[in-house]
CSV table of C-alpha atoms in Angstrom, one decimal:
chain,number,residue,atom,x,y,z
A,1,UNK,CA,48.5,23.8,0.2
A,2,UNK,CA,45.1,24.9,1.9
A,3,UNK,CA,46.3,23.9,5.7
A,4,UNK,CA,49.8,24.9,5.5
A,5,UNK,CA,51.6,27.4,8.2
A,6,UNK,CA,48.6,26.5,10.3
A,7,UNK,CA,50.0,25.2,13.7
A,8,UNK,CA,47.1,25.0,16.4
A,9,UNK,CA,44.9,22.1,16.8
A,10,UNK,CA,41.7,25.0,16.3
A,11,UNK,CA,42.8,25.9,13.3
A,12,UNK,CA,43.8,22.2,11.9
A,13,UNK,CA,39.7,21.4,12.6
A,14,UNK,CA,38.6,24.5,10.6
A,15,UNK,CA,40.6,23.5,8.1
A,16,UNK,CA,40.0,19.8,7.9
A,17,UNK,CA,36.1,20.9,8.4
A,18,UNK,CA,36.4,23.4,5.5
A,19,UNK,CA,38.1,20.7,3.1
A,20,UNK,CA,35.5,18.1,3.9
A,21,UNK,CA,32.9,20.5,3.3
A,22,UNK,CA,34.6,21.3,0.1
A,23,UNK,CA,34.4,17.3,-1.1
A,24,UNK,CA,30.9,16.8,0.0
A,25,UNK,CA,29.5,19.8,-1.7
A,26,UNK,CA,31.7,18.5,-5.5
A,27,UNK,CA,30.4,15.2,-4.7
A,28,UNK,CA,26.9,16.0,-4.6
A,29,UNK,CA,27.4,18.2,-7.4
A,30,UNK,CA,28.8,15.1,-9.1
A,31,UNK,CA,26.4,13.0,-8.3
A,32,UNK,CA,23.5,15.4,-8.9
A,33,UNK,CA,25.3,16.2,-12.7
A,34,UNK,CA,25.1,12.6,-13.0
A,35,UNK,CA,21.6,11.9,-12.7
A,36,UNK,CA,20.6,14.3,-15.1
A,37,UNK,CA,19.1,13.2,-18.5
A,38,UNK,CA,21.0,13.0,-21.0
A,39,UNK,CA,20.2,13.1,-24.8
A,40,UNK,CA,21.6,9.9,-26.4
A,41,UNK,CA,18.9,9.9,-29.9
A,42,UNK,CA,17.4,12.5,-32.1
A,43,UNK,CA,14.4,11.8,-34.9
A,44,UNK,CA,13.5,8.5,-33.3
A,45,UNK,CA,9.6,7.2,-32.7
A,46,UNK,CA,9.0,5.6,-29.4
A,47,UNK,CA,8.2,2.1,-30.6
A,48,UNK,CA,8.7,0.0,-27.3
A,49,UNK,CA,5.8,-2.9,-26.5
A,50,UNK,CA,3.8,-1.5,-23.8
A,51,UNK,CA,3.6,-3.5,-20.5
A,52,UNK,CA,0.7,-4.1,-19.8
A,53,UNK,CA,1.2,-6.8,-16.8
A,54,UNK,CA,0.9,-5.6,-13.1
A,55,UNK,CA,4.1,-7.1,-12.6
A,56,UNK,CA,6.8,-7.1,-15.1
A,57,UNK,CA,10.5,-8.5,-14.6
A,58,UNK,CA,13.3,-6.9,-16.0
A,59,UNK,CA,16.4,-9.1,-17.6
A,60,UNK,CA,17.6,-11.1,-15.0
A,61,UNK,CA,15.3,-11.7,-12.9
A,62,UNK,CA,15.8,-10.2,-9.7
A,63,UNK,CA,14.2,-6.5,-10.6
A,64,UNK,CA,10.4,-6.0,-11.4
A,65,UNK,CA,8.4,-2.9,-11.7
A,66,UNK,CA,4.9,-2.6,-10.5
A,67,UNK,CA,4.5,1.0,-12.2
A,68,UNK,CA,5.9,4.4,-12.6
A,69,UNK,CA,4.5,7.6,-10.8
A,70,UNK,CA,4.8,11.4,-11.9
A,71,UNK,CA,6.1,13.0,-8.6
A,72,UNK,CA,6.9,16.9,-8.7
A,73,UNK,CA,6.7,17.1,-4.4
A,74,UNK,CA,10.5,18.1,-4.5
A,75,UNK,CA,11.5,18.4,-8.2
A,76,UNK,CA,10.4,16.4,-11.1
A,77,UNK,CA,10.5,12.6,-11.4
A,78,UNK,CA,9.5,9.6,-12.7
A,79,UNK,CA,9.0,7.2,-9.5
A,80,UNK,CA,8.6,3.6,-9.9
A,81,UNK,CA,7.4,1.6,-7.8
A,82,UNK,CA,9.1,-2.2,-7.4
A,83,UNK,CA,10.8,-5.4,-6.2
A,84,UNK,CA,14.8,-5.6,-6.0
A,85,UNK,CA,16.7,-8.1,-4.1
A,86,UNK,CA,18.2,-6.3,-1.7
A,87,UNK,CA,21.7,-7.6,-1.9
A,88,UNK,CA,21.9,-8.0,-6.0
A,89,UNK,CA,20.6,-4.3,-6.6
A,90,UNK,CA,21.4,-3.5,-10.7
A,91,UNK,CA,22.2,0.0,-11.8
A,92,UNK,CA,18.9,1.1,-13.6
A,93,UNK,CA,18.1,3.8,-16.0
A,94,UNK,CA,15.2,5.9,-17.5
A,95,UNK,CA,14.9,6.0,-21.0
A,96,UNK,CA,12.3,8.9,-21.7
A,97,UNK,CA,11.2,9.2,-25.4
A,98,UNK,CA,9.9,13.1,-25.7
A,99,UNK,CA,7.7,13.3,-28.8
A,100,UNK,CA,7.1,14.9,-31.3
A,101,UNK,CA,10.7,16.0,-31.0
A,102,UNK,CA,11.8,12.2,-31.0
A,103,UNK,CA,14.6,13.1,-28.3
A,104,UNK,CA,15.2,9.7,-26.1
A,105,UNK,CA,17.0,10.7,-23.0
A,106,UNK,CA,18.4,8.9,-20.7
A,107,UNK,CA,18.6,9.0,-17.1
A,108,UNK,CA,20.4,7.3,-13.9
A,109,UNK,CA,18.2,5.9,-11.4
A,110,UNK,CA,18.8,6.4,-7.5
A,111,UNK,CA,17.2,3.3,-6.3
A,112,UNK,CA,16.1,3.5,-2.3
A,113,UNK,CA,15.5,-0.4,-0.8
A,114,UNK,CA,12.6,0.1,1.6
A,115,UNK,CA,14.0,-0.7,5.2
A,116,UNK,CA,10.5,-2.8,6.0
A,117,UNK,CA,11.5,-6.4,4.0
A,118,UNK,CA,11.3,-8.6,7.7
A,119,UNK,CA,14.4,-10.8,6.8
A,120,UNK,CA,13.2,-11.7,3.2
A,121,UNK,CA,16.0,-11.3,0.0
A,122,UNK,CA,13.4,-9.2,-2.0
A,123,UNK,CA,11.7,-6.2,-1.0
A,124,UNK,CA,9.8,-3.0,-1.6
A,125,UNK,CA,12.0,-0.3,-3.3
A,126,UNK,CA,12.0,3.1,-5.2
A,127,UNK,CA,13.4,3.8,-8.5
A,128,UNK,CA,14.1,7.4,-8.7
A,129,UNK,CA,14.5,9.1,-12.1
A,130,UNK,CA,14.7,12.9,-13.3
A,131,UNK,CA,12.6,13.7,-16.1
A,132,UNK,CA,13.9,16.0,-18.8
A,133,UNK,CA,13.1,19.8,-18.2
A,134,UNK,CA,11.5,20.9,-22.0
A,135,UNK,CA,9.3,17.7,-21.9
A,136,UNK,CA,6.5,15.7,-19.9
A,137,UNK,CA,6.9,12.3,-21.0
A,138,UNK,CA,4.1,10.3,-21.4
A,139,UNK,CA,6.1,6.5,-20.9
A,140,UNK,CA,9.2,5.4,-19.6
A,141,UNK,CA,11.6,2.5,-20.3
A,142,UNK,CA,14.2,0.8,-17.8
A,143,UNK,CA,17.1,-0.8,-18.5
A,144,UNK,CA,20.5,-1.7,-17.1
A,145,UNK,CA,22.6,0.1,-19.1
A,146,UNK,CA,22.5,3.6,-20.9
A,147,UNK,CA,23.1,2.4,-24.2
A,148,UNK,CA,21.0,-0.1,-27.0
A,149,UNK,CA,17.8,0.5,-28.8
A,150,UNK,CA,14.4,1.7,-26.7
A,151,UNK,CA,12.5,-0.3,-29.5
A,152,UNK,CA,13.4,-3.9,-27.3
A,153,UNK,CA,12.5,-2.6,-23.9
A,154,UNK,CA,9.2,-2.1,-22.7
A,155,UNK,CA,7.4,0.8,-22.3
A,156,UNK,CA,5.6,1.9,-19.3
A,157,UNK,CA,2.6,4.7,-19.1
A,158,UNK,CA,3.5,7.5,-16.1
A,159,UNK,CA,0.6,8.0,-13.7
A,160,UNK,CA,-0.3,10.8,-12.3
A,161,UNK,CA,0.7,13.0,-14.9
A,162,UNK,CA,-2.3,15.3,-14.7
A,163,UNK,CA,-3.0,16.4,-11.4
A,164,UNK,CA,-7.1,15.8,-10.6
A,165,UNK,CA,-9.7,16.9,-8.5
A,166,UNK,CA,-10.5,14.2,-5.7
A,167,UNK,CA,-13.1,12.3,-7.1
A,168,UNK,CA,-13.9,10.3,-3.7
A,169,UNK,CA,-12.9,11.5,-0.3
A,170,UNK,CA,-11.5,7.8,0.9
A,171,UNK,CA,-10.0,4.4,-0.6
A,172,UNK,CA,-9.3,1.5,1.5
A,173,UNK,CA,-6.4,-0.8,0.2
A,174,UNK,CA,-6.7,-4.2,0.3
A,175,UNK,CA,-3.4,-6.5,-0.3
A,176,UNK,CA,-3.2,-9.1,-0.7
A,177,UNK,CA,-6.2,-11.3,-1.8
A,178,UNK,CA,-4.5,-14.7,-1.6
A,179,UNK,CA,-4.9,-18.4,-0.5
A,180,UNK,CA,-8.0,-19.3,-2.5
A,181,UNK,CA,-10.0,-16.7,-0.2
A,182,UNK,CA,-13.2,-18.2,0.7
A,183,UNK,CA,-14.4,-15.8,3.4
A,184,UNK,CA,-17.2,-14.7,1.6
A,185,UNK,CA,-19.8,-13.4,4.5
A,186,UNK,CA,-17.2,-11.7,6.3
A,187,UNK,CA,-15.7,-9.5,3.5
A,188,UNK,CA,-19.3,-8.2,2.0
A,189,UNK,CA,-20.0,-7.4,5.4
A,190,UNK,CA,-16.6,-5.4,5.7
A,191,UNK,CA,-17.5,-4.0,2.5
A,192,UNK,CA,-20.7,-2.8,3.3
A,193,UNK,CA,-19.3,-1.4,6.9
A,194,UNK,CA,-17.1,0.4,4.7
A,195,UNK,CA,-19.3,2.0,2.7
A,196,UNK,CA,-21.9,3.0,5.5
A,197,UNK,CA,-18.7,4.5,7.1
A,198,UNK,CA,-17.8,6.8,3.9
A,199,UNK,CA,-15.8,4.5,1.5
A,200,UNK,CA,-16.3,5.3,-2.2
A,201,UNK,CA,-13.6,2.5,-3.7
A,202,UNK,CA,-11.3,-0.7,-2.2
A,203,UNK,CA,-8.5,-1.6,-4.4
A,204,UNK,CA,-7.6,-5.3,-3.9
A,205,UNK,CA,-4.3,-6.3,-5.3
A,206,UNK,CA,-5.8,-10.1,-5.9
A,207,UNK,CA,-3.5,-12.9,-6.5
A,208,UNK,CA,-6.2,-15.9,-6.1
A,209,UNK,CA,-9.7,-16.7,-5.0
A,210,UNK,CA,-12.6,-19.0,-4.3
A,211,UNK,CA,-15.0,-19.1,-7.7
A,212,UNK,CA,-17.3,-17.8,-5.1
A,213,UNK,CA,-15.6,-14.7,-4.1
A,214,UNK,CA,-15.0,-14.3,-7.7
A,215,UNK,CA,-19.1,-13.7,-7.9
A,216,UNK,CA,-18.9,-11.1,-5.2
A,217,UNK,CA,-16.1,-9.6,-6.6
A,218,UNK,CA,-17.9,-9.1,-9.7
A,219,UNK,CA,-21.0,-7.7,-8.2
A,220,UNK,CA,-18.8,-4.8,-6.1
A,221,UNK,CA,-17.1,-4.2,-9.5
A,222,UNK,CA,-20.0,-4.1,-11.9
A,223,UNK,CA,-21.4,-1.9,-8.5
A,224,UNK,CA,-18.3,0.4,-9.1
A,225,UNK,CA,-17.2,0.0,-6.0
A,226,UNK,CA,-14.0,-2.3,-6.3
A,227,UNK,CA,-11.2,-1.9,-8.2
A,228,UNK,CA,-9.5,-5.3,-9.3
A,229,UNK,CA,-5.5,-5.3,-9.0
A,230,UNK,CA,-3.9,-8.2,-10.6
A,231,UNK,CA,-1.0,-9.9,-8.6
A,232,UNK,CA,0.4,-12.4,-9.6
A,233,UNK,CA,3.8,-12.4,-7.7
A,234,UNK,CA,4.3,-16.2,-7.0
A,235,UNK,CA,4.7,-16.0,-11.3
A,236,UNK,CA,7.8,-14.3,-10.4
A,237,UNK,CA,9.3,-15.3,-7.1
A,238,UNK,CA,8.6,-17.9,-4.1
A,239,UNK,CA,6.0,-16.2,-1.9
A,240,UNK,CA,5.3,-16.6,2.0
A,241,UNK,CA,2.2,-16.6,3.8
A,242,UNK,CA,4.1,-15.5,6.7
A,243,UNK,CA,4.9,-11.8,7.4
A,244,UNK,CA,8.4,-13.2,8.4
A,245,UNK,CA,11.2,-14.5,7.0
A,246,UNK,CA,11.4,-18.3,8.0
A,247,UNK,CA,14.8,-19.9,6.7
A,248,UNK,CA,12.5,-21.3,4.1
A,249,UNK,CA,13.7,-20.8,1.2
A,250,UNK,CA,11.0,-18.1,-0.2
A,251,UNK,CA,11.8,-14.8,-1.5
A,252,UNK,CA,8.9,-12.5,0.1
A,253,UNK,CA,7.0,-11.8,2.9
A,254,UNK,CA,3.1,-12.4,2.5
A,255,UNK,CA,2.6,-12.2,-1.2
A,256,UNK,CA,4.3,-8.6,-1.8
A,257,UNK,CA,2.2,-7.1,0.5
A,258,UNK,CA,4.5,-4.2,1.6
A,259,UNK,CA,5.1,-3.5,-2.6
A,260,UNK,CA,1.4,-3.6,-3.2
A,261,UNK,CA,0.7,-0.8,-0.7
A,262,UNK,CA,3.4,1.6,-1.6
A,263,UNK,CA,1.5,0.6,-5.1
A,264,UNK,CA,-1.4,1.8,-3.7
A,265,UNK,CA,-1.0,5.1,-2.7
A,266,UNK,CA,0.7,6.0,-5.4
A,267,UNK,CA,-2.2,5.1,-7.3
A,268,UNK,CA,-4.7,6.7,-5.7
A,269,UNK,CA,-2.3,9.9,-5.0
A,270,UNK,CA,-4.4,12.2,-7.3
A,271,UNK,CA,-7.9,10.9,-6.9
A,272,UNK,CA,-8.8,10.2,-3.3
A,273,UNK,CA,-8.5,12.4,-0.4
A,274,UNK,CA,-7.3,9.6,2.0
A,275,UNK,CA,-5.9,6.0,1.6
A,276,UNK,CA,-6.8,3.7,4.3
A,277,UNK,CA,-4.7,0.7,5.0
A,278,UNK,CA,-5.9,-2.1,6.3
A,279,UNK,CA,-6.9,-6.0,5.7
A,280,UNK,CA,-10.5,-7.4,4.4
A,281,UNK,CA,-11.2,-8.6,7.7
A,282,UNK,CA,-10.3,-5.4,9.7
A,283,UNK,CA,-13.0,-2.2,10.2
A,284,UNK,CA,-11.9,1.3,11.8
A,285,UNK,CA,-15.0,1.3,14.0
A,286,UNK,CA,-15.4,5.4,15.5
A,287,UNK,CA,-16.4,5.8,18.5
A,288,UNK,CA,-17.3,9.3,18.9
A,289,UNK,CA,-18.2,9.8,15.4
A,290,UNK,CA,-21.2,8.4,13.2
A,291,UNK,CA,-19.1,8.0,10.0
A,292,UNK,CA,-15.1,8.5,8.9
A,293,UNK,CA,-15.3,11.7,7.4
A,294,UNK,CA,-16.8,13.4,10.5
A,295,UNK,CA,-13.9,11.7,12.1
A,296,UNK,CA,-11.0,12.5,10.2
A,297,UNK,CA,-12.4,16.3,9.9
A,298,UNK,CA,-11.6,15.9,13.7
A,299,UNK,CA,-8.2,14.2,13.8
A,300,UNK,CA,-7.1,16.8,11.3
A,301,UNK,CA,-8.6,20.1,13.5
A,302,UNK,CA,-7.1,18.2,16.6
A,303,UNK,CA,-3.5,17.2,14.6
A,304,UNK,CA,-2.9,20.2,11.9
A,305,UNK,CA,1.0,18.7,11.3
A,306,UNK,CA,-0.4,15.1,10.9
A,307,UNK,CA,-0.7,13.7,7.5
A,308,UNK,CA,-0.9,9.5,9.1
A,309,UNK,CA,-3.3,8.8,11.8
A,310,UNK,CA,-2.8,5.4,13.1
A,311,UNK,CA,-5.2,3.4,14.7
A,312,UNK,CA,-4.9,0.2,17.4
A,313,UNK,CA,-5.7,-2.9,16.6
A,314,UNK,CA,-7.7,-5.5,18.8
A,315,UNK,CA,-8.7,-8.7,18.5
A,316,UNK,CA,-12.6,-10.3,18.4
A,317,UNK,CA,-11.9,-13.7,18.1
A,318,UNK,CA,-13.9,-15.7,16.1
A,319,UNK,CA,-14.2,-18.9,18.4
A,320,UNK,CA,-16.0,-16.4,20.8
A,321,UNK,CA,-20.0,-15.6,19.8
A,322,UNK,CA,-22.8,-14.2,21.0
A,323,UNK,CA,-26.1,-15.5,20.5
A,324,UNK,CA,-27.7,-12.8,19.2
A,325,UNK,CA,-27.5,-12.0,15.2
A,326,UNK,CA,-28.0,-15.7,13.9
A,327,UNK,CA,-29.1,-15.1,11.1
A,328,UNK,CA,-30.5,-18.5,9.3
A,329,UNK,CA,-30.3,-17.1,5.6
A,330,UNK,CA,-26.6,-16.3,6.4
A,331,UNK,CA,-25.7,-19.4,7.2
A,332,UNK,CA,-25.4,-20.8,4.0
A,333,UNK,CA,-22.9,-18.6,3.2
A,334,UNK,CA,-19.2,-19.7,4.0
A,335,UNK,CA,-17.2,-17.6,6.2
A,336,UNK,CA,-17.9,-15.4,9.7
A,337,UNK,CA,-20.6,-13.5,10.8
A,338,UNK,CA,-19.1,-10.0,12.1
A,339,UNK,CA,-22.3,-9.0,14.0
A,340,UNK,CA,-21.8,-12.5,15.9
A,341,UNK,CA,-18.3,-11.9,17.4
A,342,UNK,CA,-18.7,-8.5,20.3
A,343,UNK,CA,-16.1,-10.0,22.5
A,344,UNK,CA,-12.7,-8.8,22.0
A,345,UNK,CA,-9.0,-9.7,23.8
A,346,UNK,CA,-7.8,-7.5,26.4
A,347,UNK,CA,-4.4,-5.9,26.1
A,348,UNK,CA,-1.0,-8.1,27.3
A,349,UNK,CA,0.9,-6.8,29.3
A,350,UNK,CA,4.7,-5.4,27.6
A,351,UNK,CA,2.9,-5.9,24.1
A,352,UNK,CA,2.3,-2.9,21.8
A,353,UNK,CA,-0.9,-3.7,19.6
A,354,UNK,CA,-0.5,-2.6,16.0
A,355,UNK,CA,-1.5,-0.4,14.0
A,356,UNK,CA,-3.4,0.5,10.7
A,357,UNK,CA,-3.5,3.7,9.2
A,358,UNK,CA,-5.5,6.3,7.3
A,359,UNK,CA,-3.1,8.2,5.8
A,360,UNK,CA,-2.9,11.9,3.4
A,361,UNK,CA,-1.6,10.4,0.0
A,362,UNK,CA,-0.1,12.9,-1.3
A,363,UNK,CA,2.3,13.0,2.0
A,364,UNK,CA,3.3,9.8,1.7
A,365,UNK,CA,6.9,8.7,0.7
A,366,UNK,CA,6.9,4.7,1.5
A,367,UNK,CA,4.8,2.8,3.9
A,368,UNK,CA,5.2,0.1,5.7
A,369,UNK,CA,1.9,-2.5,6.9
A,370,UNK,CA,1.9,-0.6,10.7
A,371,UNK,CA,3.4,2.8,10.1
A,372,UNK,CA,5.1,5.0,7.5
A,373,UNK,CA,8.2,4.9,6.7
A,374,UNK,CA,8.9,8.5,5.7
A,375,UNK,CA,6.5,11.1,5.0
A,376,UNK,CA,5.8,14.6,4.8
A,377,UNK,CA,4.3,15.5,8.4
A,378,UNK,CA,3.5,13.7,11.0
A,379,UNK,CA,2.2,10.7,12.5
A,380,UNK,CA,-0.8,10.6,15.4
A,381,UNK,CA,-1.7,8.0,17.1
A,382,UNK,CA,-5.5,8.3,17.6
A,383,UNK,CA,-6.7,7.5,21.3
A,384,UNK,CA,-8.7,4.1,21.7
A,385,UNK,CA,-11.7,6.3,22.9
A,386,UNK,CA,-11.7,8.0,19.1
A,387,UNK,CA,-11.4,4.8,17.0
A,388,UNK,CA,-10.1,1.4,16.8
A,389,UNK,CA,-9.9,-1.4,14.6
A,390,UNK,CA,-12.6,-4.2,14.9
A,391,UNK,CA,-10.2,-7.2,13.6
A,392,UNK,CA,-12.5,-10.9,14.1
A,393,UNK,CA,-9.9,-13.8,13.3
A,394,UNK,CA,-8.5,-16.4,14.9
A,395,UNK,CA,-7.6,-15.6,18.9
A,396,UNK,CA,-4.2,-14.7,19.8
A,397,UNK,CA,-4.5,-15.0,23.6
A,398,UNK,CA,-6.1,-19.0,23.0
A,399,UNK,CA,-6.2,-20.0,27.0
A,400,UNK,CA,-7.8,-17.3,27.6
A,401,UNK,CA,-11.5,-17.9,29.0
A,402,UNK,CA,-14.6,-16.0,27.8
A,403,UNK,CA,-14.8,-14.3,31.1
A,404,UNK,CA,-11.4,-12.6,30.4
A,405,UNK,CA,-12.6,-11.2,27.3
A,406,UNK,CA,-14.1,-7.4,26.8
A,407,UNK,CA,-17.5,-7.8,25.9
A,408,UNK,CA,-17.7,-4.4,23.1
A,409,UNK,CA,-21.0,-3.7,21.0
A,410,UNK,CA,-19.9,-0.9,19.0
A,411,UNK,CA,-20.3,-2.5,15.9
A,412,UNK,CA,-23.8,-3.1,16.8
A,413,UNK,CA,-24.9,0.5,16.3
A,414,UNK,CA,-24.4,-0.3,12.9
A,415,UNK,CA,-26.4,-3.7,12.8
A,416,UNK,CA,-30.1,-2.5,11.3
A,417,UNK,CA,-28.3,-0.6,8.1
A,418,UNK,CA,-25.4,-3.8,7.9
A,419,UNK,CA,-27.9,-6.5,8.1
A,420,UNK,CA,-30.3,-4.3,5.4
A,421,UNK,CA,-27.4,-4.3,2.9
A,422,UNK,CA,-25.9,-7.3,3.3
A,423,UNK,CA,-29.1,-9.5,1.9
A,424,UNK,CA,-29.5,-7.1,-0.5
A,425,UNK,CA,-25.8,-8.0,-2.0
A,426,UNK,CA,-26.7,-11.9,-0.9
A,427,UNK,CA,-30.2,-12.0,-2.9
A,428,UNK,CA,-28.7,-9.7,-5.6
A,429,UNK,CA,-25.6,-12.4,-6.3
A,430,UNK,CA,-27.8,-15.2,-5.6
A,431,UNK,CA,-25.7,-16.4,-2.8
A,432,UNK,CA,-28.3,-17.4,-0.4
A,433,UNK,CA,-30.0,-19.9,-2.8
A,434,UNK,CA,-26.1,-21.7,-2.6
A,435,UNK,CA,-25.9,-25.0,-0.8
């Protein structure tokens, strides 16, 4: 026996240390051995149906994958993106079809629940696969078990295969576009702030909308601008408004919004320098900087280990206006004027404002909506003096009078180029002529 003759407490801990040491190191083997891919079929075509739905549930009905990521940051894996319930997690594997050699392997999923579900049964997780060493496939199938026949599963296409050269320097994500959004003025002119602020592409994961917001939508994606993401989660599983879980009976917090970010950056990994995260009725506004890119050239000089920057949120509530701004051709168009709303809610005392962020992709493990999860690098808060988020909605402080509020016209140094390109979308979709 290892331990035996050995008397003295001192060397009863060495050995008990050496022997656990011992069992960890065989278990990881074990458990490393056994998420390697297997061969299980030789000569075979890959003939699965490809899925081509946003969402797609797997047998059952409490697993659904979003879409599978090439990710080579540690070693090299298939990593899908998806919904589990967190308490009824299935064992899942990879079946990888590696043509022309027709070799199907197989290969055990590690699947990581994120810790951000706010009470809901269903939640965010990772589906971890490695890929076979001699090939770089092209699709991948999941399954429950590691045997049957690849031709009745469906197939899904790997992103990111290729590594690309950034073809814009930032994306904002948008998710999700939901409740029959009808806040038609407000968005352009978010999407025009965006773009006079460096934005090249929004991705909105869109569940529903108004028929008029389907017109903007439209222009901003015949524009090239916007990049449409079909949701439709509440297909699959009852969906909350709320960002917390109620007792209510649904399954998920505010229509999968956690899932469609994670999405997100996985997406836009290999073609955008940075991913922004934030709502359609939220702006970064800079305040020592003209645009984001001057900005964020900054942050990064000032933070060299930081790969999230996050940025505080404040409220301009839209009960609160200022005269100036009223525009009469606007006001045909439903929703809130931005340019009208300068007066924003002073801090509470004991309560942390959140936080959006603009993050490094390709650093990014999972996200949550106000900070990352894990990552490589690390996280900066950026001072209130740099940056912070314009948010007009409804107040939180209500009681409070307008003489307690902070009367802030940053947004106003933007006004003459905002107002200029906003009637041009307006006269170019025809939406000032709507009654």
């Amino acid at each position: 026996m290892l331990c035996a003759g050995k008397k003295s407490y001192f060397a009863a801990a060495v050995c008990i240390i050496t022997v656990t040491s011992m069992l960890a190191v065989s278990y990881l083997r074990l458990q490393r051995l056994s998420h390697q891919p297997k061969v299980i079929q030789e000569g075979r075509r890959c003939r699965g149906k490809i899925a081509n739905s946003t969402i797609t549930a797997l047998k059952g009905n409490k697993t659904f994958i979003i879409s599978p990521y090439f990710d080579n940051r540690e070693s090299k894996v298939t990593r899908l993106i998806g919904i589990v319930h967190h308490e009824d997690v299935k064992q899942l594997y990879c079946w990888f079809c590696c043509q022309p050699n027709g070799k199907i392997y197989v290969s055990k999923a590690k699947i990581n629940v994120h810790s951000d579900r706010f009470g809901f049964p269903y939640g965010a997780a990772d589906m971890v696969c490695l890929e076979p060493e001699n090939c770089d496939p092209t699709h991948v199938s999941v399954h429950q078990s590691p045997h049957g026949n690849i031709d009745q599963l469906p197939r899904f296409e790997i992103k990111n295969r290729k590594a690309e050269t950034f073809s814009v320097d930032f994306t904002v994500c948008i998710s999700a576009m939901f409740g029959n959004y009808n806040n038609v003025l407000q968005f352009i002119q978010s999407m025009e702030m965006y773009k006079i602020l460096g934005v090249q592409k929004v991705v909105i994961y869109k569940n529903n909308c108004s028929h008029l917001m389907e017109k903007v939508l439209k222009f901003y994606i015949e524009e090239g601008t916007v990049e449409i993401i079909p949701w439709p989660i509440n297909s699959h599983l009852r969906v909350s408004s709320e960002w917390h879980f109620m007792q209510d009976g649904t399954h998920i917090g505010y229509y999968g919004q956690i899932t469609a970010l994670n999405d997100c950056i996985y997406r836009n990994m290999e073609r955008s320098k940075f991913v922004v995260l934030n709502d359609a009725d939220e702006i970064i506004l800079p305040l020592k900087h003209p645009n984001w890119k001057t900005m964020m050239n900054s942050l990064q000089e000032q933070n060299p280990g930081a790969s999230v920057f996050l940025f505080e949120n404040h409220i301009f509530p839209e009960t609160i206006s200022s005269h100036m701004f009223n525009i009469s051709s606007w006001n045909t168009v439903p929703g809130v004027n931005i340019l009208q709303h300068v007066y924003r809610e002073p801090d509470r005392k004991d309560v942390i404002n959140p936080r959006k962020m603009i993050v490094d992709p390709r650093k990014v493990i999972q996200t949550s909506v106000h900070s990352v999860l894990h990552a490589y690098g690390n996280s900066a808060n950026v001072p209130m003096d740099v940056a912070l988020i314009y948010h007009c909605r409804k107040a939180l402080q209500r009681d409070l009078p307008r003489e307690s509020l902070i009367r802030d016209t940053t947004l106003w140094r933007y006004n003459s180029s905002l107002i200029m390109n906003v009637n041009k979308v307006l006269s170019q979709t025809m939406l000032q002529a709507q009654k």
